CSV table of C-alpha atoms in Angstrom, one decimal:
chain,number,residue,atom,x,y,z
A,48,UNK,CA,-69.3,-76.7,11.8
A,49,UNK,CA,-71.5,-77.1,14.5
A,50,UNK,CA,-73.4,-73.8,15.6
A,51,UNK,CA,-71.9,-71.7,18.5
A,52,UNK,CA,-73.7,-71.8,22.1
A,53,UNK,CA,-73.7,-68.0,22.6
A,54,UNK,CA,-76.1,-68.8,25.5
A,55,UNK,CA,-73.6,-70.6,27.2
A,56,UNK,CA,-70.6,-68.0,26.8
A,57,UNK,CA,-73.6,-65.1,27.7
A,58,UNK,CA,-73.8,-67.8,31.6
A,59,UNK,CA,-70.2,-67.8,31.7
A,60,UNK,CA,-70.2,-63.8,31.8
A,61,UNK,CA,-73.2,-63.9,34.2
A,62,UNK,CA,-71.3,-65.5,36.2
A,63,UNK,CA,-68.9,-62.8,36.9
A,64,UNK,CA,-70.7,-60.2,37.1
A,65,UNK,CA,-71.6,-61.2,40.7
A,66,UNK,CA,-74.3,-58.2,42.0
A,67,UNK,CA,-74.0,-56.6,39.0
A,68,UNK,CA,-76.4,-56.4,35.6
A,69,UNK,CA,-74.6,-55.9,32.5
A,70,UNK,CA,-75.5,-53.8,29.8
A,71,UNK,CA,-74.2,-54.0,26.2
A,72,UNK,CA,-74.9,-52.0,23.0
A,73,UNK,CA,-74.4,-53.4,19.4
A,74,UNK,CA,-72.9,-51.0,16.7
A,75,UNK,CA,-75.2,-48.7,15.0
A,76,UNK,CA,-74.8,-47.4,11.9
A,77,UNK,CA,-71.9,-44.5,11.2
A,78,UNK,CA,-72.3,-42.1,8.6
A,79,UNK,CA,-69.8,-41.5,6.2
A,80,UNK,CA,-70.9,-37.9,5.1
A,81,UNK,CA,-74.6,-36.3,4.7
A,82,UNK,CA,-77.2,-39.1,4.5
A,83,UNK,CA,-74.3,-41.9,3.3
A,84,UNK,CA,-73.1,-44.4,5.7
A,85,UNK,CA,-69.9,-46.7,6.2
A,86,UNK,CA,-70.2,-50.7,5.7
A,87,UNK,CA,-72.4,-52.2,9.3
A,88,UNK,CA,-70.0,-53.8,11.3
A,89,UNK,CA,-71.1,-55.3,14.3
A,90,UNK,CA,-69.2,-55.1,17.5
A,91,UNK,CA,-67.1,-57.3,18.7
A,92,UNK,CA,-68.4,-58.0,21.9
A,93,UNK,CA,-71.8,-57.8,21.0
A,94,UNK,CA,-71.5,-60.2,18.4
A,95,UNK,CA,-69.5,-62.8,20.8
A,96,UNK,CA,-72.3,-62.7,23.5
A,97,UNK,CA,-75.1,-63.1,20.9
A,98,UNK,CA,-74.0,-64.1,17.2
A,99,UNK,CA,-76.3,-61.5,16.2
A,100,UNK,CA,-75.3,-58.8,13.7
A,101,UNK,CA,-78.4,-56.3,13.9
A,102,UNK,CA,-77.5,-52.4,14.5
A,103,UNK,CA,-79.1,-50.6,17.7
A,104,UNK,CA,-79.3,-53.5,20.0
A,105,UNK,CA,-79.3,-53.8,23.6
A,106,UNK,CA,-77.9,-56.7,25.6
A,107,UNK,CA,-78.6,-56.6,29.7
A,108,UNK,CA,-77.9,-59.2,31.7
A,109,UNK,CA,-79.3,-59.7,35.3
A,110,UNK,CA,-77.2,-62.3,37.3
A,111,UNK,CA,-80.0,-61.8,40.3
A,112,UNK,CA,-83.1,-62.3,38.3
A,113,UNK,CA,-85.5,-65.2,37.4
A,114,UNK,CA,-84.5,-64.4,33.4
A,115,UNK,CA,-81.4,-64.0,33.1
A,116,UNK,CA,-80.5,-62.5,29.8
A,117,UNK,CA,-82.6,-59.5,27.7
A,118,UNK,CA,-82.4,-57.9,24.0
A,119,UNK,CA,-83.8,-54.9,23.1
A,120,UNK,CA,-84.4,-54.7,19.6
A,121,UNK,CA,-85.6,-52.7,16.8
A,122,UNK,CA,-89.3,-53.2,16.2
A,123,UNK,CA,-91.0,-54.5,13.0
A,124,UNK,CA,-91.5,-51.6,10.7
A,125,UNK,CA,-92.5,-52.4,6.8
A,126,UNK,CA,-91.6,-48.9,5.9
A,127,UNK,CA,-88.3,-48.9,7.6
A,128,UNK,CA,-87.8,-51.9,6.1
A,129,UNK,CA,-88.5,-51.3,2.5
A,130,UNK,CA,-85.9,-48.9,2.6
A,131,UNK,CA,-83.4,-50.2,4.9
A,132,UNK,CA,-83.6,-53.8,4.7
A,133,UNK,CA,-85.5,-56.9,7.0
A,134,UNK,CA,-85.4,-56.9,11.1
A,135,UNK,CA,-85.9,-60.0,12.9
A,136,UNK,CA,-88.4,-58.3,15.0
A,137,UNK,CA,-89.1,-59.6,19.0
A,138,UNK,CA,-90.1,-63.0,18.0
A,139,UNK,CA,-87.6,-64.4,16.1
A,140,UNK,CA,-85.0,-62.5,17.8
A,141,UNK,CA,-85.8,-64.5,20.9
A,142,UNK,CA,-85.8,-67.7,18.9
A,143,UNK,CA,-83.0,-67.3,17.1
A,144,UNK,CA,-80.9,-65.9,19.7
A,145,UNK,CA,-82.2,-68.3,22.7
A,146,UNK,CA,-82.9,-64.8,24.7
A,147,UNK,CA,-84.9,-65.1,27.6
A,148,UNK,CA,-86.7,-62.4,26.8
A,149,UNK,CA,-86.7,-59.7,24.3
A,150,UNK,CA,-88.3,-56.5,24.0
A,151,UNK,CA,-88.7,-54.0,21.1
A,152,UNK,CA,-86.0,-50.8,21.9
A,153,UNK,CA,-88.7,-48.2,23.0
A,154,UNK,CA,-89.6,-50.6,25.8
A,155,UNK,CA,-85.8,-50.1,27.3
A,156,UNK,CA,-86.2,-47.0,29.8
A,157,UNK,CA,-89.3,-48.1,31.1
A,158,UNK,CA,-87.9,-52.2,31.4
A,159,UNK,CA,-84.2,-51.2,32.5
A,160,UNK,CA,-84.8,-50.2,36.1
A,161,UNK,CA,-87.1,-53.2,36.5
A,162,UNK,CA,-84.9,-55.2,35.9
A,163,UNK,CA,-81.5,-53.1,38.1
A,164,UNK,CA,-83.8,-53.5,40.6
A,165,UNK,CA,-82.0,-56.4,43.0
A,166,UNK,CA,-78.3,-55.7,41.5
A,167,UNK,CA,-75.9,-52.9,43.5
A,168,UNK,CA,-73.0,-52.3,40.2
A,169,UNK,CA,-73.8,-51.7,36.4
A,170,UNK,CA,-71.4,-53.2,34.4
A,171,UNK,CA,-71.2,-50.8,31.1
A,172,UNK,CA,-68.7,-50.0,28.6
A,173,UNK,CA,-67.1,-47.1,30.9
A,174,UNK,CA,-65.0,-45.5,27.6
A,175,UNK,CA,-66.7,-45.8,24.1
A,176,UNK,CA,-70.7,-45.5,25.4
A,177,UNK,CA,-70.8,-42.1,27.0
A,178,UNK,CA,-74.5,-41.5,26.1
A,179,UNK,CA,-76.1,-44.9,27.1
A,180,UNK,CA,-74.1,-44.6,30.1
A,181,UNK,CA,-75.3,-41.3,31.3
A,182,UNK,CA,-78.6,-42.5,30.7
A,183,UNK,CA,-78.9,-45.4,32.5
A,184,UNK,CA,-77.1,-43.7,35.4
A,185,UNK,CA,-79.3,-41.0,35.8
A,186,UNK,CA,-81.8,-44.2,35.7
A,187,UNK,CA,-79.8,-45.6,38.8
A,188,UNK,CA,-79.2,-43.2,40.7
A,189,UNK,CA,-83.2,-42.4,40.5
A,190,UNK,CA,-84.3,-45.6,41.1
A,191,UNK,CA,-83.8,-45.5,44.9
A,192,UNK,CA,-82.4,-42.5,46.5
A,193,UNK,CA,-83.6,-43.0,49.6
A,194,UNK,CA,-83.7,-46.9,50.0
A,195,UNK,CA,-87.5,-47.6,50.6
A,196,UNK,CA,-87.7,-50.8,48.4
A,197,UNK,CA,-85.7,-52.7,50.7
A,198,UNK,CA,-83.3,-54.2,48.0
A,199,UNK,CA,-80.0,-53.4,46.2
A,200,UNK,CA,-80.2,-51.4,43.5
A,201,UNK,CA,-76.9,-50.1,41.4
A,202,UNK,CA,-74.9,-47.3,43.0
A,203,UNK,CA,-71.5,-48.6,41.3
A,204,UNK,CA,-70.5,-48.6,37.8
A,205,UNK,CA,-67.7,-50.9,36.4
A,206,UNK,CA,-66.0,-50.9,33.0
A,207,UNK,CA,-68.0,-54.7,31.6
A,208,UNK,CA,-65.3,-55.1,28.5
A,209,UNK,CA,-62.6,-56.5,30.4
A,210,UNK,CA,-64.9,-59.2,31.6
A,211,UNK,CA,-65.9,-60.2,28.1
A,212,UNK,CA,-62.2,-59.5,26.4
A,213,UNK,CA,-60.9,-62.2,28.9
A,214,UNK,CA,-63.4,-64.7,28.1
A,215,UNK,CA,-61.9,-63.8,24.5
A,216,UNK,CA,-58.8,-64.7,24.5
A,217,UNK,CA,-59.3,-68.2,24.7
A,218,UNK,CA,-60.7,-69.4,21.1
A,219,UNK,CA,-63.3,-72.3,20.9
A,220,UNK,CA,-63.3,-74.4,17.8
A,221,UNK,CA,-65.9,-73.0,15.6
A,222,UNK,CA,-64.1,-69.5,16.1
A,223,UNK,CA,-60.6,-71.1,14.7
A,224,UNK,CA,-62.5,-72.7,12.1
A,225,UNK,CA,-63.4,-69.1,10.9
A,226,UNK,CA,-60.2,-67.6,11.3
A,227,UNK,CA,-58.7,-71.0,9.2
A,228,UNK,CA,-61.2,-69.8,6.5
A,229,UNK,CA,-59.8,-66.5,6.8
A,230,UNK,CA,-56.2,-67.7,6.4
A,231,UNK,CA,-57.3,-69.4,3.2
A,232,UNK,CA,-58.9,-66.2,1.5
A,233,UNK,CA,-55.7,-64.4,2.6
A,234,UNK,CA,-53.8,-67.4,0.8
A,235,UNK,CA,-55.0,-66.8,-2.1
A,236,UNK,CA,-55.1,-63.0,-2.2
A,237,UNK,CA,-51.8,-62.7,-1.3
A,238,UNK,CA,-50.6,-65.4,-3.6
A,239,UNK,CA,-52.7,-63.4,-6.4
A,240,UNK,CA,-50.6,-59.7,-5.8
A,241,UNK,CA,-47.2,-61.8,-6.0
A,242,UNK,CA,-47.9,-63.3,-9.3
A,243,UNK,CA,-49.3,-59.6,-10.8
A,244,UNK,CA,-46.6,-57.3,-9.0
A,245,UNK,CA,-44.4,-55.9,-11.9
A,246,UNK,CA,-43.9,-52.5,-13.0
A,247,UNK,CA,-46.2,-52.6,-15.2
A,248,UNK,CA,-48.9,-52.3,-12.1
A,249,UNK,CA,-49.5,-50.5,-9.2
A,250,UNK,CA,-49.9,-50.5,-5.6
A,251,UNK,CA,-53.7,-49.7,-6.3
A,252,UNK,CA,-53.9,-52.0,-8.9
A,253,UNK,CA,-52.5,-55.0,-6.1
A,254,UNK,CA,-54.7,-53.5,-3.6
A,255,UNK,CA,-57.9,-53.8,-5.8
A,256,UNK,CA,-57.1,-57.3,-6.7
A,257,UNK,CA,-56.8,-58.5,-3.1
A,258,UNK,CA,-59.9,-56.9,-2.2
A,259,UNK,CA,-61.7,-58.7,-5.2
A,260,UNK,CA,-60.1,-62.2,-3.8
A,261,UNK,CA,-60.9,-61.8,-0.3
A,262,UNK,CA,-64.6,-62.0,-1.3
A,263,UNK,CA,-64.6,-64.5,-4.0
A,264,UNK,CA,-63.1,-67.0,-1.6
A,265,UNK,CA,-66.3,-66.1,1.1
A,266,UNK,CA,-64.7,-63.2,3.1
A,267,UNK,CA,-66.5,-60.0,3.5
A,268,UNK,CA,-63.5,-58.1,2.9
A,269,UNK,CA,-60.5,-56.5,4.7
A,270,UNK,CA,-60.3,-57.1,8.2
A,271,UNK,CA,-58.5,-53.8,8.8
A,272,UNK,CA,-57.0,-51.1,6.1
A,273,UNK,CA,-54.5,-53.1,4.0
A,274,UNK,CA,-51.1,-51.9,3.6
A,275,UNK,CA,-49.5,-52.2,0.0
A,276,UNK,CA,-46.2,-50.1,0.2
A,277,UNK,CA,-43.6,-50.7,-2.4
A,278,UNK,CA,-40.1,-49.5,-2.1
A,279,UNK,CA,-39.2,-46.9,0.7
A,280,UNK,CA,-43.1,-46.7,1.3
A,281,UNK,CA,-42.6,-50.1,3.6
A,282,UNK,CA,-40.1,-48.0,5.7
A,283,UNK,CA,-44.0,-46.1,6.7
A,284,UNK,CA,-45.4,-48.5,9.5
A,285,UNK,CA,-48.7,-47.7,8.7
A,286,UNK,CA,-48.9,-46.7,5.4
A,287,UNK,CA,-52.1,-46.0,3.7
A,288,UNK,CA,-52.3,-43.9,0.5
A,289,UNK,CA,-51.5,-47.3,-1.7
A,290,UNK,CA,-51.3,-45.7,-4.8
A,291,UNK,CA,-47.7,-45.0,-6.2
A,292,UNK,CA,-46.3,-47.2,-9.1
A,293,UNK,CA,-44.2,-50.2,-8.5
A,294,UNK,CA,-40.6,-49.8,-9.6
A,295,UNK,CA,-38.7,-52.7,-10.9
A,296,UNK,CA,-35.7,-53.7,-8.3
A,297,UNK,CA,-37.0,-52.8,-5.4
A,298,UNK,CA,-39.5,-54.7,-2.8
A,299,UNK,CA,-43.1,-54.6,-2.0
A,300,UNK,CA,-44.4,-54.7,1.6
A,301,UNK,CA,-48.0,-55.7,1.5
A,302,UNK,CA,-49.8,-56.2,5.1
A,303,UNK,CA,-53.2,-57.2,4.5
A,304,UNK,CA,-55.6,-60.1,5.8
A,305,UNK,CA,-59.4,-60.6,5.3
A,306,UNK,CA,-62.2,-61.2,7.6
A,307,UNK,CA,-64.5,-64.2,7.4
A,308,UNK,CA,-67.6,-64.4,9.7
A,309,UNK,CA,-66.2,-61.3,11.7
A,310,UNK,CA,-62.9,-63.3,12.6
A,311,UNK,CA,-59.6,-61.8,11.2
A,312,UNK,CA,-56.3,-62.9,9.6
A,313,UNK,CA,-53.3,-60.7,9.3
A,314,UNK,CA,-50.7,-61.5,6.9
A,315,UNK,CA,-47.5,-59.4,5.7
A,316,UNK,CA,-45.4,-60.6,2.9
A,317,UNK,CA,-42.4,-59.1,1.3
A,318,UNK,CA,-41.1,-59.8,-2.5
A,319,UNK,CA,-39.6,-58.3,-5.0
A,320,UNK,CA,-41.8,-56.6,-7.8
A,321,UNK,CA,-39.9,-58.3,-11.2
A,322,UNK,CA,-39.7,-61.8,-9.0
A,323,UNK,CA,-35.9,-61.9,-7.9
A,324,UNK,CA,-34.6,-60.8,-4.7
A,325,UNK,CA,-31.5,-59.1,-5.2
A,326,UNK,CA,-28.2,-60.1,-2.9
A,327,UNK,CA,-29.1,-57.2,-0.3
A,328,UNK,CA,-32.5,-58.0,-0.3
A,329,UNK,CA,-32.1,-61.5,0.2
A,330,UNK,CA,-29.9,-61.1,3.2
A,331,UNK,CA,-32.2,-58.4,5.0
A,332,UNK,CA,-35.1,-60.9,4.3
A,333,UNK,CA,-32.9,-63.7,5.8
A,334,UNK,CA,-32.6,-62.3,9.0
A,335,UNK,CA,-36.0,-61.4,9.5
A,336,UNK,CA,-37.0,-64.9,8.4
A,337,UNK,CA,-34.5,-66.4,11.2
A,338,UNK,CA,-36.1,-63.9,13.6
A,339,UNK,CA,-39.3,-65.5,12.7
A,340,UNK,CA,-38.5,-69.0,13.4
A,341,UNK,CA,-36.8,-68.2,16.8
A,342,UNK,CA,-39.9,-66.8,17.9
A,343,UNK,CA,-41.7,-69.9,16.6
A,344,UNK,CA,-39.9,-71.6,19.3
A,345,UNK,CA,-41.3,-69.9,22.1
A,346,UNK,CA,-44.6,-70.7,20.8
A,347,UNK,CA,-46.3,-73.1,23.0
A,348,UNK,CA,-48.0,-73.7,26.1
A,349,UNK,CA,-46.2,-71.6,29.2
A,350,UNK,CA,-44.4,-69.2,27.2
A,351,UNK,CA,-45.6,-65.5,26.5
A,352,UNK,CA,-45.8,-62.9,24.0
A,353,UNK,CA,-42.6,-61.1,25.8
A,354,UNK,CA,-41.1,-64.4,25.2
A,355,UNK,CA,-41.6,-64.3,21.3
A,356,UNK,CA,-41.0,-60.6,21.2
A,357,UNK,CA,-37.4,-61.1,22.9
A,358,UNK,CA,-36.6,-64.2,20.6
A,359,UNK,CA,-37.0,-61.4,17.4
A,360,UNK,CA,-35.5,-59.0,19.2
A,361,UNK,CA,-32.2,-60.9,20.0
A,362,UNK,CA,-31.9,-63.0,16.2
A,363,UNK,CA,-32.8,-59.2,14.4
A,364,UNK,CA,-29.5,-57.5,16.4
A,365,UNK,CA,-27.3,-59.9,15.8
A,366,UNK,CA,-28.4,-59.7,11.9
A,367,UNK,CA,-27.6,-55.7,12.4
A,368,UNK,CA,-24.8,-56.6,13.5
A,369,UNK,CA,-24.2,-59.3,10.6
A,370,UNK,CA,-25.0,-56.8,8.0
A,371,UNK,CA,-22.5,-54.0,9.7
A,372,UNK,CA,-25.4,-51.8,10.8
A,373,UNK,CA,-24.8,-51.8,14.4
A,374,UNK,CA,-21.3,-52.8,15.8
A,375,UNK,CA,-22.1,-52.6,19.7
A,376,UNK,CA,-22.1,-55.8,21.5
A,377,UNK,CA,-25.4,-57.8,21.3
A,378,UNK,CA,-26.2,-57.3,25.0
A,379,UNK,CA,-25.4,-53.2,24.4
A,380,UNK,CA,-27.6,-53.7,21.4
A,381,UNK,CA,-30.5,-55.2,23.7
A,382,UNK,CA,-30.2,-53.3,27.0
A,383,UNK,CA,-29.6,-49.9,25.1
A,384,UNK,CA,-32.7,-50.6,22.5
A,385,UNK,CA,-30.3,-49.7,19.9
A,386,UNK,CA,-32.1,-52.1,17.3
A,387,UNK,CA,-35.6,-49.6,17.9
A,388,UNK,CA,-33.9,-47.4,15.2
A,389,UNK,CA,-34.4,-50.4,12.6
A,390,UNK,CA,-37.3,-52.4,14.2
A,391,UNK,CA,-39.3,-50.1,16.4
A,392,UNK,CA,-42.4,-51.9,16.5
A,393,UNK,CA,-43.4,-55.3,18.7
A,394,UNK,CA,-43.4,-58.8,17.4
A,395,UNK,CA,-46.9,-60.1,18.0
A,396,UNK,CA,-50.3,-59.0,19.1
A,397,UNK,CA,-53.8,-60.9,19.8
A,398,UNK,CA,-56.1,-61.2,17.0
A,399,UNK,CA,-59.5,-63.0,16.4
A,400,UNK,CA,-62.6,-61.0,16.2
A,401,UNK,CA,-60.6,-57.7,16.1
A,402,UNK,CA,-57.2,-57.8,14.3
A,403,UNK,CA,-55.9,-56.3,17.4
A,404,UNK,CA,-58.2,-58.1,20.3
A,405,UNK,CA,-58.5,-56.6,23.3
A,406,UNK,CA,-57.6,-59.4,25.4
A,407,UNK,CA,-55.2,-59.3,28.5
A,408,UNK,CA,-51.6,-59.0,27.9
A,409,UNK,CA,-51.3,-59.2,31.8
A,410,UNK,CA,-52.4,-61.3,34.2
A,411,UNK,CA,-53.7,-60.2,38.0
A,412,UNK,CA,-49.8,-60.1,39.2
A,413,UNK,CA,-48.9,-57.7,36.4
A,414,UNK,CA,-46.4,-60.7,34.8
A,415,UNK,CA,-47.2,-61.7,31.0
A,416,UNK,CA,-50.2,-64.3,30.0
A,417,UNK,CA,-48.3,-67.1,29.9
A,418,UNK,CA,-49.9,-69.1,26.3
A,419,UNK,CA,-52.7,-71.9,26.9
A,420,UNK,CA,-54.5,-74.0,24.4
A,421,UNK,CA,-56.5,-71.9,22.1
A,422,UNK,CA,-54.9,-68.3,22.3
A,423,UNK,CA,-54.1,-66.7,18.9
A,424,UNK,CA,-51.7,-64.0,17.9
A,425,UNK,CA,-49.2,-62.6,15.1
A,426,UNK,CA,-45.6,-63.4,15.0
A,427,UNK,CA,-44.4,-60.3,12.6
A,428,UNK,CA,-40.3,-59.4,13.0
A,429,UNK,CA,-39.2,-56.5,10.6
A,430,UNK,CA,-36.7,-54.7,9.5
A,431,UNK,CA,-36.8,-50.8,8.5
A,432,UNK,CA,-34.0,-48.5,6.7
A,433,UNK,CA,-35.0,-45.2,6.7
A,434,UNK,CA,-34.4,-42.9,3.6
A,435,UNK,CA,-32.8,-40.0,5.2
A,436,UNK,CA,-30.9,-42.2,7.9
A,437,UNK,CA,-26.7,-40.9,6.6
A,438,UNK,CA,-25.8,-43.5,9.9
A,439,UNK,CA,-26.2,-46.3,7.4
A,440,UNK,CA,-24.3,-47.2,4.6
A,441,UNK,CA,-26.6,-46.0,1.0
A,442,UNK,CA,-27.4,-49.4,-0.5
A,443,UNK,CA,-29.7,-50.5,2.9
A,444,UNK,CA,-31.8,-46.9,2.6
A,445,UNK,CA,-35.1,-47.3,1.8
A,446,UNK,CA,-35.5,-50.7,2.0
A,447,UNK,CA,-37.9,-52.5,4.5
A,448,UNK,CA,-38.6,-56.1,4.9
A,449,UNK,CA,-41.6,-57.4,7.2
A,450,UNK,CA,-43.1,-61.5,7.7
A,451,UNK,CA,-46.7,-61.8,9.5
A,452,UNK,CA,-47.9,-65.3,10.3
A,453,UNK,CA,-50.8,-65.9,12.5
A,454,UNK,CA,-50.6,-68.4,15.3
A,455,UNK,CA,-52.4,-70.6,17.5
A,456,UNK,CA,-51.5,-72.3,20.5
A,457,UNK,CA,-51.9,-75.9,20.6
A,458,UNK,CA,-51.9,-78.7,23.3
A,459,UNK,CA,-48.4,-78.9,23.5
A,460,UNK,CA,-47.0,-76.9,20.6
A,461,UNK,CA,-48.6,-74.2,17.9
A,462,UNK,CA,-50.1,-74.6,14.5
A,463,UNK,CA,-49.1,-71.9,11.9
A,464,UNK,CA,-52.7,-70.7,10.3
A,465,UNK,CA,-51.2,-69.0,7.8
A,466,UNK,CA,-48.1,-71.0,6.9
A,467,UNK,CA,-49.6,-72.1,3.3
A,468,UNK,CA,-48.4,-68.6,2.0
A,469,UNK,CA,-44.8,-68.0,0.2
A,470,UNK,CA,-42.6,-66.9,2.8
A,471,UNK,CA,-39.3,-68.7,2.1
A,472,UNK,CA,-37.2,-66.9,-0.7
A,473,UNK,CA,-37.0,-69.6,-3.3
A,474,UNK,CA,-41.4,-70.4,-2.9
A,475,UNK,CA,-41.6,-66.1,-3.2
A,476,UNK,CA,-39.5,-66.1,-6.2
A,477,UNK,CA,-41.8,-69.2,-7.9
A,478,UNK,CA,-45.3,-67.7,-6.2
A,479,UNK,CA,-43.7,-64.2,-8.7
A,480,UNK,CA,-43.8,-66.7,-11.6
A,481,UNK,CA,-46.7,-67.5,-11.3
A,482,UNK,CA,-50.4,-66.1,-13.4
A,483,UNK,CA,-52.8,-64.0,-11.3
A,484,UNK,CA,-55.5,-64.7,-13.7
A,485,UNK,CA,-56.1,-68.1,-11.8
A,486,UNK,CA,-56.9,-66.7,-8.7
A,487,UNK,CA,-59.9,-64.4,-10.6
């Protein structure tokens, strides 16, 4: 794996900032009640711009100056870090991160205007950063009110994430590499709760063991809460509480993926908890499996993600109708959205360094991205059967059947990242065979 040129992606944002000088925040840390705190996680954008995954950084870029990009970091501080761990400090911060210059984080409000001076727009995170926003406008807007220096100097302020989120969505090959490595810790997790799902266990117990896998195999952990949900607890799109029993006969829903190197995988499997589909089961599973495959098709270069959606959407109603849940014609079915009742949820989203990336769905016409080389997203058709739904006949309530793969587009096709994992009924029923105890 070669080592990613975050310099060269921080010029390619440079470049479209045009006037303006970006500013960018990494996380801090969150506290999780009195003097505790929640796991670091860096973010997203921050980390994409510099690889760096220290708290209470500042990013600014100046399209118009000599230097082009500054960090603002924490200072060096043996105290502090006795208690709180090592800091890279000014030095190796601009070493490491090829920074043109970097500056410890008290320098900021006397360095900032400096370096607005010459740019007319701020580009700022308009929607998450309300108190570094206010700042550094009340910095603008002081800077020159009565335009004596004979220069630009910000009067504009534009939301900078979209820029950065755009960039995103295409993937370079050290970022698939890491989402490939996430695929294979989710292999293995997931592989791991289908051979120990019985009723002997738990949906904590499934949970736990996932959670250990994903880090054994390299990953840091979950890349979002995981969802274990046996029975009628699939039927619950996000459910969370993953801690009732598991009940022989009936299914178990698990939506979970880790994250390796801040990159994501999201996976959901369905199987039954004593290894054997049952005939209804099998032929709810069926359909969402064909579902699946027909959005596969529409998987490559100059389709979209309305495209995929519409391929599930179209093989899931005629299954409702196949099963006798819906009897309406498959256009009424379609144009009336009578199948939202049993799949109310959309087929596919981005994913990389956020399980959900926020990268366009739309381009500048308003019409869908159509897919290029290097975009990534889910593919996950479902079917839902509500408990308390009297519309349906008895032996379909409760049961829920989901299948998550994660795809990436190719030169003229897609590659599956996650297709090592059971998802055909007869390689479910032998992964249920199998002993857990070889994935500890």
């Amino acid at each position: 794996m070669q080592s990613t040129d975050y310099k060269s992606r921080r010029i390619a944002t440079i470049s479209k900032l045009k006037d303006g000088i970006a500013i960018l925040p990494a996380a801090t840390h969150m506290t999780r009640s009195n003097d505790t705190e929640f796991d670091f996680r860096q973010s997203s954008n921050f980390k994409y711009l510099t690889g760096s995954n220290e708290p209470d950084s500042i990013l600014v870029l100046t399209p118009h100056a000599k230097k082009k990009d500054h960090l603002f970091v924490r200072p060096k501080d043996r105290m502090q870090e006795i208690w709180a761990g090592r800091r890279l400090g000014v030095e190796k911060s601009k070493d490491i991160f090829e920074m043109d210059e970097v500056y410890t984080l008290d320098q900021f409000d006397e360095i900032l205007p400096e370096l607005m001076k010459g740019h007319s727009e701020v580009f700022i995170d308009l929607n998450n950063e309300t108190t570094l926003f206010n700042k550094v406008k009340k910095m603008a807007m002081g800077l020159d009110p009565r335009n004596r220096l004979k220069m630009p100097t910000p009067k504009a302020f534009r939301h900078l994430n979209t820029i950065i989120e755009k960039q995103r969505l295409i993937k370079d090959q050290n970022e698939i590499l890491l989402m490939k490595k996430a695929a294979a810790a989710t292999n293995k997790a997931h592989r791991a709760a289908m051979a120990m799902a019985s009723s002997a266990h738990s949906e904590a117990d499934l949970h736990n063991i996932m959670n250990y896998v994903f880090k054994k195999h390299g990953a840091s952990g979950e890349a979002y809460g995981s969802i274990v949900a046996g029975g009628d607890n699939g039927t619950i799109l996000h459910y969370v509480e993953n801690n009732a029993p598991l009940i022989d006969g009936e299914t178990l829903l698990i939506d979970a993926g880790s994250e390796y190197g801040t990159y994501a995988s999201d996976v959901t499997r369905t199987f039954p908890i004593n290894g054997k589909f049952s005939t209804i089961q099998k032929e709810i599973y069926e359909v969402v499996l064909r579902a699946m495959k027909a959005s596969f098709s529409k998987s490559s270069p100059g389709h979209s993600l309305e495209e995929v959606h519409m391929a599930s959407v179209k093989e899931l109603s005629i299954g409702l109708k196949e099963l006798g849940i819906l009897s309406q014609s498959l256009d009424e079915i379609i144009e009336k959205n009578l199948f939202r009742e049993f799949y109310p949820h959309g087929t596919s989203h981005w994913i990389g360094l956020d399980v959900h990336d926020q990268n366009p769905y739309l381009d500048k016409n308003f019409d869908p991205i159509k897919f290029q080389k290097g975009m990534c997203f889910t593919i996950e058709p479902g079917l839902y059967f509500q408990k308390d739904n009297v519309n349906i006949p008895e032996h379909f309530r409760g049961l829920a059947v989901r299948i998550e793969d994660d795809i990436l587009i190719t030169e003229s096709s897609h590659e599956n990242l996650t297709a090592m994992i059971p998802k055909e009924i007869k390689e479910v029923e032998a992964a249920c065979q199998e002993d857990y105890k070889q994935f500890l």
